[in-house]
GROMACS .gro file of C-alpha atoms in nm:
model
  191
    1MET     CA    1  -0.023  -0.035  -0.012
    2PRO     CA    2   0.142   0.351  -0.097
    3TRP     CA    3   0.181   0.551   0.213
    4LEU     CA    4   0.166   0.934   0.256
    5SER     CA    5   0.549   1.057   0.233
    6GLN     CA    6   0.689   1.276   0.521
    7GLU     CA    7   0.611   1.627   0.279
    8ASP     CA    8   0.254   1.523   0.274
    9LEU     CA    9   0.250   1.416   0.628
   10LEU     CA   10   0.407   1.747   0.729
   11GLN     CA   11   0.143   1.953   0.481
   12LEU     CA   12  -0.136   1.789   0.707
   13ASN     CA   13  -0.051   2.010   1.019
   14PHE     CA   14  -0.113   1.756   1.293
   15LYS     CA   15  -0.119   1.910   1.659
   16SER     CA   16   0.214   1.704   1.688
   17ILE     CA   17   0.341   1.390   1.465
   18GLY     CA   18   0.627   1.160   1.587
   19LYS     CA   19   0.881   0.927   1.402
   20ASN     CA   20   0.809   0.629   1.181
   21VAL     CA   21   0.438   0.728   1.141
   22LEU     CA   22   0.302   0.543   0.805
   23ILE     CA   23  -0.016   0.680   0.695
   24SER     CA   24  -0.260   0.501   0.362
   25ASP     CA   25  -0.273   0.758   0.095
   26LYS     CA   26  -0.587   0.589   0.117
   27ALA     CA   27  -0.711   0.697   0.460
   28SER     CA   28  -0.915   1.003   0.525
   29ILE     CA   29  -0.792   1.268   0.785
   30TYR     CA   30  -1.018   1.528   0.869
   31ASN     CA   31  -0.928   1.839   1.127
   32SER     CA   32  -0.583   1.726   1.145
   33ALA     CA   33  -0.507   2.000   1.378
   34ASN     CA   34  -0.696   1.844   1.673
   35ILE     CA   35  -0.466   1.527   1.614
   36SER     CA   36  -0.190   1.373   1.737
   37ILE     CA   37   0.019   1.096   1.656
   38GLY     CA   38   0.322   0.951   1.835
   39ASN     CA   39   0.645   0.707   1.712
   40ASN     CA   40   0.581   0.420   1.506
   41VAL     CA   41   0.202   0.457   1.411
   42ARG     CA   42   0.072   0.280   1.135
   43ILE     CA   43  -0.303   0.366   0.986
   44ASP     CA   44  -0.424   0.139   0.683
   45ASP     CA   45  -0.634   0.204   0.399
   46PHE     CA   46  -0.996   0.328   0.388
   47CYS     CA   47  -0.986   0.421   0.751
   48VAL     CA   48  -1.161   0.764   0.852
   49ILE     CA   49  -1.005   0.968   1.132
   50SER     CA   50  -1.214   1.271   1.226
   51ALA     CA   51  -1.133   1.452   1.533
   52GLY     CA   52  -1.366   1.698   1.661
   53GLU     CA   53  -1.307   1.905   1.948
   54GLY     CA   54  -1.178   1.712   2.207
   55GLY     CA   55  -0.898   1.565   1.968
   56ILE     CA   56  -0.768   1.267   1.907
   57PHE     CA   57  -0.424   1.161   2.026
   58ILE     CA   58  -0.257   0.837   1.912
   59GLY     CA   59   0.026   0.701   2.133
   60ASN     CA   60   0.351   0.500   2.052
   61TYR     CA   61   0.343   0.180   1.868
   62ILE     CA   62  -0.002   0.172   1.766
   63HIS     CA   63  -0.180  -0.022   1.429
   64ILE     CA   64  -0.501   0.116   1.295
   65ALA     CA   65  -0.616  -0.146   1.055
   66VAL     CA   66  -0.814  -0.112   0.739
   67TYR     CA   67  -1.130   0.040   0.733
   68CYS     CA   68  -1.126   0.168   1.096
   69SER     CA   69  -1.316   0.497   1.209
   70LEU     CA   70  -1.250   0.704   1.496
   71ILE     CA   71  -1.530   0.995   1.456
   72GLY     CA   72  -1.697   1.231   1.744
   73ALA     CA   73  -1.676   1.574   1.924
   74GLY     CA   74  -1.538   1.412   2.229
   75CYS     CA   75  -1.170   1.300   2.288
   76ILE     CA   76  -1.053   0.954   2.162
   77ARG     CA   77  -0.741   0.849   2.334
   78LEU     CA   78  -0.554   0.538   2.232
   79GLU     CA   79  -0.249   0.466   2.427
   80ASP     CA   80   0.048   0.261   2.343
   81TYR     CA   81   0.057  -0.030   2.222
   82SER     CA   82  -0.293  -0.044   2.150
   83ASN     CA   83  -0.420  -0.193   1.838
   84LEU     CA   84  -0.750  -0.163   1.634
   85SER     CA   85  -0.819  -0.456   1.400
   86SER     CA   86  -0.990  -0.427   1.058
   87ARG     CA   87  -1.360  -0.264   1.080
   88VAL     CA   88  -1.339  -0.140   1.408
   89SER     CA   89  -1.552   0.160   1.482
   90VAL     CA   90  -1.502   0.431   1.767
   91TYR     CA   91  -1.746   0.699   1.837
   92SER     CA   92  -1.699   0.976   2.109
   93SER     CA   93  -2.035   1.129   1.984
   94ASN     CA   94  -2.358   0.969   1.984
   95ASP     CA   95  -2.737   1.066   1.837
   96ASP     CA   96  -3.061   1.103   2.017
   97TYR     CA   97  -3.236   0.794   1.940
   98SER     CA   98  -3.584   0.896   2.087
   99GLY     CA   99  -3.772   1.016   1.850
  100GLU     CA  100  -3.796   1.365   1.988
  101PHE     CA  101  -3.486   1.529   1.821
  102MET     CA  102  -3.383   1.484   1.457
  103THR     CA  103  -3.055   1.313   1.376
  104ASN     CA  104  -2.791   1.378   1.108
  105PRO     CA  105  -2.494   1.650   1.102
  106CYS     CA  106  -2.685   1.811   0.784
  107VAL     CA  107  -2.990   1.949   1.031
  108ALA     CA  108  -2.878   2.228   1.271
  109SER     CA  109  -2.771   2.141   1.622
  110VAL     CA  110  -3.057   2.329   1.776
  111PHE     CA  111  -3.287   2.039   1.652
  112THR     CA  112  -3.083   1.770   1.733
  113ASN     CA  113  -2.966   1.647   2.092
  114VAL     CA  114  -2.650   1.456   1.997
  115THR     CA  115  -2.429   1.375   2.318
  116HIS     CA  116  -2.059   1.376   2.352
  117ALA     CA  117  -1.785   1.151   2.584
  118ASN     CA  118  -1.452   1.062   2.570
  119VAL     CA  119  -1.301   0.743   2.470
  120GLU     CA  120  -0.984   0.593   2.610
  121ILE     CA  121  -0.844   0.276   2.487
  122GLY     CA  122  -0.590   0.169   2.753
  123LYS     CA  123  -0.200   0.054   2.703
  124HIS     CA  124  -0.190  -0.313   2.535
  125SER     CA  125  -0.543  -0.327   2.446
  126ILE     CA  126  -0.637  -0.511   2.101
  127VAL     CA  127  -0.997  -0.443   1.981
  128GLY     CA  128  -1.097  -0.749   1.746
  129SER     CA  129  -1.244  -0.678   1.375
  130GLY     CA  130  -1.581  -0.525   1.345
  131SER     CA  131  -1.636  -0.396   1.675
  132ILE     CA  132  -1.771  -0.108   1.835
  133ILE     CA  133  -1.626   0.124   2.099
  134LEU     CA  134  -1.954   0.354   2.215
  135PRO     CA  135  -1.928   0.705   2.355
  136GLY     CA  136  -1.810   0.752   2.719
  137VAL     CA  137  -1.615   0.391   2.705
  138ARG     CA  138  -1.282   0.339   2.910
  139LEU     CA  139  -1.093  -0.004   2.803
  140GLU     CA  140  -0.854   0.006   3.120
  141GLU     CA  141  -0.463  -0.137   3.022
  142GLY     CA  142  -0.434  -0.472   2.876
  143VAL     CA  143  -0.788  -0.521   2.757
  144ALA     CA  144  -0.894  -0.760   2.495
  145ILE     CA  145  -1.236  -0.695   2.265
  146GLY     CA  146  -1.386  -1.006   2.075
  147ALA     CA  147  -1.442  -0.945   1.689
  148LEU     CA  148  -1.771  -0.835   1.618
  149SER     CA  149  -1.843  -0.660   1.986
  150LEU     CA  150  -2.017  -0.378   2.114
  151VAL     CA  151  -1.882  -0.185   2.380
  152ASN     CA  152  -2.123   0.010   2.591
  153ARG     CA  153  -1.949   0.035   2.915
  154ASP     CA  154  -1.553   0.020   3.100
  155CYS     CA  155  -1.359  -0.286   3.055
  156GLU     CA  156  -1.172  -0.373   3.358
  157LYS     CA  157  -0.774  -0.427   3.327
  158PHE     CA  158  -0.596  -0.748   3.178
  159HIS     CA  159  -0.939  -0.912   3.077
  160ILE     CA  160  -1.109  -1.039   2.768
  161TYR     CA  161  -1.474  -0.923   2.683
  162ALA     CA  162  -1.694  -1.021   2.378
  163GLY     CA  163  -2.071  -1.021   2.279
  164THR     CA  164  -2.334  -0.751   2.204
  165PRO     CA  165  -2.329  -0.630   2.458
  166ALA     CA  166  -1.992  -0.712   2.516
  167ARG     CA  167  -1.955  -0.892   2.869
  168LYS     CA  168  -1.616  -1.002   3.065
  169ILE     CA  169  -1.546  -1.366   2.949
  170LYS     CA  170  -1.175  -1.412   3.150
  171LYS     CA  171  -0.890  -1.266   3.296
  172ARG     CA  172  -0.606  -1.203   3.051
  173SER     CA  173  -0.223  -1.264   3.116
  174ASP     CA  174  -0.011  -0.989   3.159
  175LYS     CA  175   0.274  -1.121   3.092
  176LEU     CA  176   0.289  -0.866   2.780
  177LEU     CA  177   0.432  -0.631   3.055
  178GLN     CA  178   0.717  -0.831   3.078
  179VAL     CA  179   0.772  -0.878   2.721
  180GLU     CA  180   0.754  -0.494   2.689
  181GLN     CA  181   1.039  -0.443   2.908
  182GLU     CA  182   1.247  -0.660   2.668
  183PHE     CA  183   1.125  -0.523   2.360
  184LEU     CA  184   1.233  -0.144   2.533
  185GLN     CA  185   1.590  -0.326   2.589
  186LEU     CA  186   1.631  -0.363   2.247
  187LYS     CA  187   1.500  -0.014   2.170
  188PRO     CA  188   1.366  -0.146   1.780
  189GLU     CA  189   1.261   0.081   1.508
  190ARG     CA  190   0.986  -0.122   1.370
  191GLY     CA  191   0.863  -0.468   1.459
   0.00000   0.00000   0.00000
């Protein structure tokens, strides 16, 4: 897949951008002035990264796979070593489905009741393909979300969750914290 050149990345005027950042030239980036990207990040084809007022913060050593979307006015934060598998959607805004208000961004906000809430995906968390993370959710460190899950509430660190809505399945090993220390001792540029 073709990547944006260093010059292309600089022209996007990100709030900040680190080293070894690979962004597909087929990804769509909106409001880049509210997006911070760390080191060793890869964003694949057909991703939509659309920052609202709260901004999007992408840490170090993060992979955002094909067809992912990060959208909304609240803050979306991906901490170091987190991973979004293909077709994951992360939302920090939500329409009101009650029928008492209109929906969609083409309608003036006085007629809608859109709510916004921050989303945090903790260090070493992985979100399986096709999953949806809703506004206000916090995945603590080391959480694993199974494919095709709907995450509508916080998830406890080093546990595996799956389902619609996602529920706790079992404990996840924290050995990866030891592996991280070994990785950092080697100081690799890219795995």
